[in-house]
């Protein structure tokens, strides 16, 4: 049996692929910003917050890190409507991705915080900085610098995990590939091309984050230290 491949039949549907890539990048950008903020907040809660808040953050982190992302996504999209909360596929995808990234980022950031030398806390106290000022200006920047490669990898993992969001009709890249193969029955070609695009996206996003981190997240000076 001779098999003929026709990648042009898939590439002819490039507007769908571009649309899927833009949605994938958009979901990743929003979830990265909100997920990192949520992760930092949870890390602070577990290390410096009230005991009850630390317990709440710890429960959330363990619950999310020990359940599959697809179950979290289905709970948000299919479960919340049972409680009267109706969401579009896109909003449900963002919420699920933010919740997922926030839990993993919390533990990564917490590891960076715990590696902060005690001398930095003592120096901040000698300058009469408040706890909030100490955390934001003294503890957090070097902590993020230490763990930024791990955070970057986690953001990439969440971006790749967004492929699952096509299961609830979010029009990201895997959804576009599936739609194309349903039209021309070129499943092999469609998903090979999608695989290549995901690879390029991963490399591009990683390079962007490695460039942006030292400049906009924890400062130029911190990056050299």
PDB file of C-alpha atoms in Angstrom:
ATOM      1  CA  UNK A   1       0.000   0.000   0.000  1.00  0.00           C
ATOM      2  CA  UNK A   2       1.485   3.297  -1.121  1.00  0.00           C
ATOM      3  CA  UNK A   3       0.956   6.323   1.096  1.00  0.00           C
ATOM      4  CA  UNK A   4       1.205   9.791  -0.393  1.00  0.00           C
ATOM      5  CA  UNK A   5       1.701  12.794   1.835  1.00  0.00           C
ATOM      6  CA  UNK A   6       0.252  16.166   0.958  1.00  0.00           C
ATOM      7  CA  UNK A   7       1.503  18.847   3.329  1.00  0.00           C
ATOM      8  CA  UNK A   8       0.401  21.569   0.945  1.00  0.00           C
ATOM      9  CA  UNK A   9      -3.216  20.597   1.575  1.00  0.00           C
ATOM     10  CA  UNK A  10      -2.666  21.520   5.208  1.00  0.00           C
ATOM     11  CA  UNK A  11      -0.560  24.600   4.583  1.00  0.00           C
ATOM     12  CA  UNK A  12      -3.269  25.892   2.258  1.00  0.00           C
ATOM     13  CA  UNK A  13      -5.329  26.340   5.423  1.00  0.00           C
ATOM     14  CA  UNK A  14      -2.686  28.680   6.880  1.00  0.00           C
ATOM     15  CA  UNK A  15      -5.214  31.269   8.133  1.00  0.00           C
ATOM     16  CA  UNK A  16      -6.549  28.659  10.556  1.00  0.00           C
ATOM     17  CA  UNK A  17      -3.032  27.818  11.702  1.00  0.00           C
ATOM     18  CA  UNK A  18      -2.167  31.479  12.231  1.00  0.00           C
ATOM     19  CA  UNK A  19      -5.418  31.962  14.143  1.00  0.00           C
ATOM     20  CA  UNK A  20      -4.549  28.974  16.328  1.00  0.00           C
ATOM     21  CA  UNK A  21      -1.017  30.233  16.975  1.00  0.00           C
ATOM     22  CA  UNK A  22      -2.308  33.666  17.997  1.00  0.00           C
ATOM     23  CA  UNK A  23      -4.787  32.122  20.407  1.00  0.00           C
ATOM     24  CA  UNK A  24      -2.092  29.871  21.866  1.00  0.00           C
ATOM     25  CA  UNK A  25       0.229  32.824  22.396  1.00  0.00           C
ATOM     26  CA  UNK A  26      -2.574  34.943  23.817  1.00  0.00           C
ATOM     27  CA  UNK A  27      -3.622  32.283  26.305  1.00  0.00           C
ATOM     28  CA  UNK A  28       0.007  31.778  27.290  1.00  0.00           C
ATOM     29  CA  UNK A  29       0.705  35.485  27.772  1.00  0.00           C
ATOM     30  CA  UNK A  30      -2.333  36.093  29.964  1.00  0.00           C
ATOM     31  CA  UNK A  31      -1.863  32.938  32.018  1.00  0.00           C
ATOM     32  CA  UNK A  32       1.874  33.627  32.450  1.00  0.00           C
ATOM     33  CA  UNK A  33       1.309  37.095  33.916  1.00  0.00           C
ATOM     34  CA  UNK A  34      -1.610  36.152  36.143  1.00  0.00           C
ATOM     35  CA  UNK A  35      -0.180  32.755  37.054  1.00  0.00           C
ATOM     36  CA  UNK A  36       3.138  34.233  38.177  1.00  0.00           C
ATOM     37  CA  UNK A  37       1.351  36.862  40.257  1.00  0.00           C
ATOM     38  CA  UNK A  38      -0.767  34.129  41.848  1.00  0.00           C
ATOM     39  CA  UNK A  39       2.339  32.023  42.447  1.00  0.00           C
ATOM     40  CA  UNK A  40       4.185  34.889  44.131  1.00  0.00           C
ATOM     41  CA  UNK A  41       1.152  35.618  46.312  1.00  0.00           C
ATOM     42  CA  UNK A  42       0.904  31.974  47.379  1.00  0.00           C
ATOM     43  CA  UNK A  43       4.645  31.776  48.026  1.00  0.00           C
ATOM     44  CA  UNK A  44       4.428  34.874  50.248  1.00  0.00           C
ATOM     45  CA  UNK A  45       1.401  33.418  52.050  1.00  0.00           C
ATOM     46  CA  UNK A  46       3.222  30.192  52.848  1.00  0.00           C
ATOM     47  CA  UNK A  47       6.455  31.862  53.962  1.00  0.00           C
ATOM     48  CA  UNK A  48       5.426  35.170  55.510  1.00  0.00           C
ATOM     49  CA  UNK A  49       1.636  35.293  55.708  1.00  0.00           C
ATOM     50  CA  UNK A  50      -0.770  34.395  58.505  1.00  0.00           C
ATOM     51  CA  UNK A  51      -0.949  30.734  59.440  1.00  0.00           C
ATOM     52  CA  UNK A  52      -4.504  30.303  58.172  1.00  0.00           C
ATOM     53  CA  UNK A  53      -3.613  31.867  54.805  1.00  0.00           C
ATOM     54  CA  UNK A  54      -0.578  29.602  54.530  1.00  0.00           C
ATOM     55  CA  UNK A  55      -2.831  26.582  55.060  1.00  0.00           C
ATOM     56  CA  UNK A  56      -5.235  27.799  52.354  1.00  0.00           C
ATOM     57  CA  UNK A  57      -2.380  28.393  49.892  1.00  0.00           C
ATOM     58  CA  UNK A  58      -0.799  25.037  50.752  1.00  0.00           C
ATOM     59  CA  UNK A  59      -4.064  23.176  50.192  1.00  0.00           C
ATOM     60  CA  UNK A  60      -4.541  24.876  46.824  1.00  0.00           C
ATOM     61  CA  UNK A  61      -0.988  24.076  45.722  1.00  0.00           C
ATOM     62  CA  UNK A  62      -1.205  20.412  46.690  1.00  0.00           C
ATOM     63  CA  UNK A  63      -4.654  20.002  45.121  1.00  0.00           C
ATOM     64  CA  UNK A  64      -3.602  21.437  41.770  1.00  0.00           C
ATOM     65  CA  UNK A  65      -0.174  19.804  41.611  1.00  0.00           C
ATOM     66  CA  UNK A  66      -1.659  16.368  42.255  1.00  0.00           C
ATOM     67  CA  UNK A  67      -4.520  16.424  39.752  1.00  0.00           C
ATOM     68  CA  UNK A  68      -4.403  16.342  35.920  1.00  0.00           C
ATOM     69  CA  UNK A  69      -4.742  19.622  34.030  1.00  0.00           C
ATOM     70  CA  UNK A  70      -7.532  18.232  31.864  1.00  0.00           C
ATOM     71  CA  UNK A  71      -9.582  17.453  34.992  1.00  0.00           C
ATOM     72  CA  UNK A  72      -9.036  21.016  36.220  1.00  0.00           C
ATOM     73  CA  UNK A  73     -10.088  22.373  32.819  1.00  0.00           C
ATOM     74  CA  UNK A  74     -13.223  20.218  32.692  1.00  0.00           C
ATOM     75  CA  UNK A  75     -14.119  21.204  36.252  1.00  0.00           C
ATOM     76  CA  UNK A  76     -13.926  24.895  35.360  1.00  0.00           C
ATOM     77  CA  UNK A  77     -15.802  24.575  32.069  1.00  0.00           C
ATOM     78  CA  UNK A  78     -18.323  21.825  32.846  1.00  0.00           C
ATOM     79  CA  UNK A  79     -18.459  21.873  36.647  1.00  0.00           C
ATOM     80  CA  UNK A  80     -18.849  25.566  37.420  1.00  0.00           C
ATOM     81  CA  UNK A  81     -21.993  25.955  35.240  1.00  0.00           C
ATOM     82  CA  UNK A  82     -23.694  23.528  37.619  1.00  0.00           C
ATOM     83  CA  UNK A  83     -23.103  26.174  40.299  1.00  0.00           C
ATOM     84  CA  UNK A  84     -24.511  28.885  38.059  1.00  0.00           C
ATOM     85  CA  UNK A  85     -21.174  30.167  36.680  1.00  0.00           C
ATOM     86  CA  UNK A  86     -21.227  30.033  32.888  1.00  0.00           C
ATOM     87  CA  UNK A  87     -17.955  30.654  31.064  1.00  0.00           C
ATOM     88  CA  UNK A  88     -16.870  30.833  27.446  1.00  0.00           C
ATOM     89  CA  UNK A  89     -14.286  28.253  26.373  1.00  0.00           C
ATOM     90  CA  UNK A  90     -11.608  30.938  26.176  1.00  0.00           C
ATOM     91  CA  UNK A  91     -12.233  32.326  29.658  1.00  0.00           C
ATOM     92  CA  UNK A  92     -12.441  28.824  31.111  1.00  0.00           C
ATOM     93  CA  UNK A  93      -9.109  27.993  29.457  1.00  0.00           C
ATOM     94  CA  UNK A  94      -7.437  31.089  30.900  1.00  0.00           C
ATOM     95  CA  UNK A  95      -8.772  30.373  34.385  1.00  0.00           C
ATOM     96  CA  UNK A  96      -7.606  26.754  34.281  1.00  0.00           C
ATOM     97  CA  UNK A  97      -4.163  27.697  32.955  1.00  0.00           C
ATOM     98  CA  UNK A  98      -3.722  30.453  35.548  1.00  0.00           C
ATOM     99  CA  UNK A  99      -4.743  28.139  38.378  1.00  0.00           C
ATOM    100  CA  UNK A 100      -2.408  25.429  37.130  1.00  0.00           C
ATOM    101  CA  UNK A 101       0.601  27.686  36.603  1.00  0.00           C
ATOM    102  CA  UNK A 102       0.003  29.506  39.886  1.00  0.00           C
ATOM    103  CA  UNK A 103       0.326  26.310  41.905  1.00  0.00           C
ATOM    104  CA  UNK A 104       3.593  25.230  40.303  1.00  0.00           C
ATOM    105  CA  UNK A 105       5.007  28.761  40.291  1.00  0.00           C
ATOM    106  CA  UNK A 106       4.234  29.058  44.006  1.00  0.00           C
ATOM    107  CA  UNK A 107       6.555  26.189  44.876  1.00  0.00           C
ATOM    108  CA  UNK A 108       9.253  27.373  42.491  1.00  0.00           C
ATOM    109  CA  UNK A 109       9.196  30.918  43.872  1.00  0.00           C
ATOM    110  CA  UNK A 110       9.036  29.613  47.451  1.00  0.00           C
ATOM    111  CA  UNK A 111      12.242  27.673  46.833  1.00  0.00           C
ATOM    112  CA  UNK A 112      13.908  30.889  45.690  1.00  0.00           C
ATOM    113  CA  UNK A 113      12.634  32.785  48.728  1.00  0.00           C
ATOM    114  CA  UNK A 114      13.903  30.135  51.135  1.00  0.00           C
ATOM    115  CA  UNK A 115      17.347  30.405  49.526  1.00  0.00           C
ATOM    116  CA  UNK A 116      17.538  34.109  50.435  1.00  0.00           C
ATOM    117  CA  UNK A 117      20.361  34.710  52.956  1.00  0.00           C
ATOM    118  CA  UNK A 118      19.216  35.851  56.405  1.00  0.00           C
ATOM    119  CA  UNK A 119      21.629  38.761  56.141  1.00  0.00           C
ATOM    120  CA  UNK A 120      19.359  40.378  53.570  1.00  0.00           C
ATOM    121  CA  UNK A 121      16.454  40.364  56.027  1.00  0.00           C
ATOM    122  CA  UNK A 122      18.686  41.859  58.698  1.00  0.00           C
ATOM    123  CA  UNK A 123      19.880  44.555  56.292  1.00  0.00           C
ATOM    124  CA  UNK A 124      16.290  45.422  55.405  1.00  0.00           C
ATOM    125  CA  UNK A 125      15.375  45.616  59.085  1.00  0.00           C
ATOM    126  CA  UNK A 126      18.302  47.957  59.728  1.00  0.00           C
ATOM    127  CA  UNK A 127      16.900  50.261  57.049  1.00  0.00           C
ATOM    128  CA  UNK A 128      13.489  50.230  58.766  1.00  0.00           C
ATOM    129  CA  UNK A 129      11.769  48.662  55.773  1.00  0.00           C
ATOM    130  CA  UNK A 130       8.332  47.206  56.321  1.00  0.00           C
ATOM    131  CA  UNK A 131       7.654  43.508  55.709  1.00  0.00           C
ATOM    132  CA  UNK A 132       5.982  44.342  52.401  1.00  0.00           C
ATOM    133  CA  UNK A 133       8.886  46.531  51.282  1.00  0.00           C
ATOM    134  CA  UNK A 134      11.389  43.888  52.342  1.00  0.00           C
ATOM    135  CA  UNK A 135       9.598  41.209  50.358  1.00  0.00           C
ATOM    136  CA  UNK A 136       9.078  43.277  47.198  1.00  0.00           C
ATOM    137  CA  UNK A 137      12.431  45.066  47.036  1.00  0.00           C
ATOM    138  CA  UNK A 138      14.873  42.814  48.918  1.00  0.00           C
ATOM    139  CA  UNK A 139      13.618  39.220  48.828  1.00  0.00           C
ATOM    140  CA  UNK A 140      11.632  38.806  45.625  1.00  0.00           C
ATOM    141  CA  UNK A 141      14.055  40.097  42.928  1.00  0.00           C
ATOM    142  CA  UNK A 142      16.985  37.785  43.824  1.00  0.00           C
ATOM    143  CA  UNK A 143      14.548  34.916  44.433  1.00  0.00           C
ATOM    144  CA  UNK A 144      13.094  35.328  40.943  1.00  0.00           C
ATOM    145  CA  UNK A 145      16.590  35.555  39.508  1.00  0.00           C
ATOM    146  CA  UNK A 146      17.521  32.209  41.064  1.00  0.00           C
ATOM    147  CA  UNK A 147      14.450  30.373  39.847  1.00  0.00           C
ATOM    148  CA  UNK A 148      13.742  32.151  36.547  1.00  0.00           C
ATOM    149  CA  UNK A 149      14.922  29.207  34.367  1.00  0.00           C
ATOM    150  CA  UNK A 150      12.522  26.900  36.233  1.00  0.00           C
ATOM    151  CA  UNK A 151       9.671  29.404  35.896  1.00  0.00           C
ATOM    152  CA  UNK A 152      10.400  29.744  32.187  1.00  0.00           C
ATOM    153  CA  UNK A 153      10.212  25.981  31.755  1.00  0.00           C
ATOM    154  CA  UNK A 154       6.935  25.864  33.649  1.00  0.00           C
ATOM    155  CA  UNK A 155       5.424  28.562  31.436  1.00  0.00           C
ATOM    156  CA  UNK A 156       6.448  26.514  28.386  1.00  0.00           C
ATOM    157  CA  UNK A 157       4.793  23.439  29.903  1.00  0.00           C
ATOM    158  CA  UNK A 158       1.572  25.378  30.462  1.00  0.00           C
ATOM    159  CA  UNK A 159       1.699  26.696  26.890  1.00  0.00           C
ATOM    160  CA  UNK A 160       2.023  23.159  25.545  1.00  0.00           C
ATOM    161  CA  UNK A 161      -0.731  22.058  27.901  1.00  0.00           C
ATOM    162  CA  UNK A 162      -3.039  24.593  26.270  1.00  0.00           C
ATOM    163  CA  UNK A 163      -3.433  22.017  23.489  1.00  0.00           C
ATOM    164  CA  UNK A 164      -5.899  20.287  25.809  1.00  0.00           C
ATOM    165  CA  UNK A 165      -8.088  23.390  25.696  1.00  0.00           C
ATOM    166  CA  UNK A 166      -9.141  22.430  22.183  1.00  0.00           C
ATOM    167  CA  UNK A 167     -11.276  19.765  23.868  1.00  0.00           C
ATOM    168  CA  UNK A 168     -13.670  22.490  24.997  1.00  0.00           C
ATOM    169  CA  UNK A 169     -13.593  24.289  21.613  1.00  0.00           C
ATOM    170  CA  UNK A 170     -10.986  26.906  22.447  1.00  0.00           C
ATOM    171  CA  UNK A 171      -9.607  27.850  19.041  1.00  0.00           C
ATOM    172  CA  UNK A 172      -5.926  27.333  19.793  1.00  0.00           C
ATOM    173  CA  UNK A 173      -3.380  25.527  17.624  1.00  0.00           C
ATOM    174  CA  UNK A 174      -4.381  21.906  18.282  1.00  0.00           C
ATOM    175  CA  UNK A 175      -8.021  22.836  17.644  1.00  0.00           C
ATOM    176  CA  UNK A 176      -6.990  24.368  14.312  1.00  0.00           C
ATOM    177  CA  UNK A 177      -5.000  21.263  13.342  1.00  0.00           C
ATOM    178  CA  UNK A 178      -7.928  19.015  14.221  1.00  0.00           C
ATOM    179  CA  UNK A 179     -10.319  21.217  12.241  1.00  0.00           C
ATOM    180  CA  UNK A 180      -8.054  21.100   9.193  1.00  0.00           C
ATOM    181  CA  UNK A 181      -7.706  17.313   9.253  1.00  0.00           C
ATOM    182  CA  UNK A 182     -11.467  16.948   9.610  1.00  0.00           C
ATOM    183  CA  UNK A 183     -11.860  18.883   6.356  1.00  0.00           C
ATOM    184  CA  UNK A 184      -9.185  17.224   4.201  1.00  0.00           C
ATOM    185  CA  UNK A 185      -8.545  13.969   6.115  1.00  0.00           C
ATOM    186  CA  UNK A 186      -4.803  14.724   6.269  1.00  0.00           C
ATOM    187  CA  UNK A 187      -4.401  13.958   9.962  1.00  0.00           C
ATOM    188  CA  UNK A 188      -0.753  12.908   9.766  1.00  0.00           C
ATOM    189  CA  UNK A 189       0.310  16.016   7.884  1.00  0.00           C
ATOM    190  CA  UNK A 190      -1.830  18.342  10.022  1.00  0.00           C
ATOM    191  CA  UNK A 191      -0.421  17.155  13.315  1.00  0.00           C
ATOM    192  CA  UNK A 192       3.159  16.914  12.032  1.00  0.00           C
ATOM    193  CA  UNK A 193       2.924  20.591  11.069  1.00  0.00           C
ATOM    194  CA  UNK A 194       1.299  21.423  14.416  1.00  0.00           C
ATOM    195  CA  UNK A 195       4.139  19.594  16.174  1.00  0.00           C
ATOM    196  CA  UNK A 196       6.705  21.671  14.303  1.00  0.00           C
ATOM    197  CA  UNK A 197       4.878  24.880  15.153  1.00  0.00           C
ATOM    198  CA  UNK A 198       4.719  23.959  18.847  1.00  0.00           C
ATOM    199  CA  UNK A 199       8.464  23.310  18.766  1.00  0.00           C
ATOM    200  CA  UNK A 200       9.136  26.723  17.232  1.00  0.00           C
ATOM    201  CA  UNK A 201       6.777  28.393  19.708  1.00  0.00           C
ATOM    202  CA  UNK A 202       8.552  26.744  22.635  1.00  0.00           C
ATOM    203  CA  UNK A 203      11.951  27.867  21.421  1.00  0.00           C
ATOM    204  CA  UNK A 204      10.711  31.383  20.692  1.00  0.00           C
ATOM    205  CA  UNK A 205       8.877  31.858  23.989  1.00  0.00           C
ATOM    206  CA  UNK A 206      11.848  30.525  25.952  1.00  0.00           C
ATOM    207  CA  UNK A 207      14.199  32.946  24.189  1.00  0.00           C
ATOM    208  CA  UNK A 208      11.784  35.827  24.803  1.00  0.00           C
ATOM    209  CA  UNK A 209      11.442  35.034  28.501  1.00  0.00           C
ATOM    210  CA  UNK A 210      15.196  34.641  28.929  1.00  0.00           C
ATOM    211  CA  UNK A 211      15.612  38.071  27.349  1.00  0.00           C
ATOM    212  CA  UNK A 212      12.724  39.780  29.160  1.00  0.00           C
ATOM    213  CA  UNK A 213      13.393  38.413  32.645  1.00  0.00           C
ATOM    214  CA  UNK A 214      16.627  40.314  33.393  1.00  0.00           C
ATOM    215  CA  UNK A 215      15.250  43.500  31.843  1.00  0.00           C
ATOM    216  CA  UNK A 216      11.710  43.761  33.121  1.00  0.00           C
ATOM    217  CA  UNK A 217      11.107  41.192  35.877  1.00  0.00           C
ATOM    218  CA  UNK A 218      13.999  41.361  38.340  1.00  0.00           C
ATOM    219  CA  UNK A 219      16.144  44.177  36.934  1.00  0.00           C
ATOM    220  CA  UNK A 220      19.419  44.442  35.077  1.00  0.00           C
ATOM    221  CA  UNK A 221      21.538  44.751  38.156  1.00  0.00           C
ATOM    222  CA  UNK A 222      19.977  41.664  39.694  1.00  0.00           C
ATOM    223  CA  UNK A 223      20.667  39.664  36.571  1.00  0.00           C
ATOM    224  CA  UNK A 224      24.398  40.335  36.854  1.00  0.00           C
ATOM    225  CA  UNK A 225      24.493  39.394  40.509  1.00  0.00           C
TER     226      UNK A 225
END
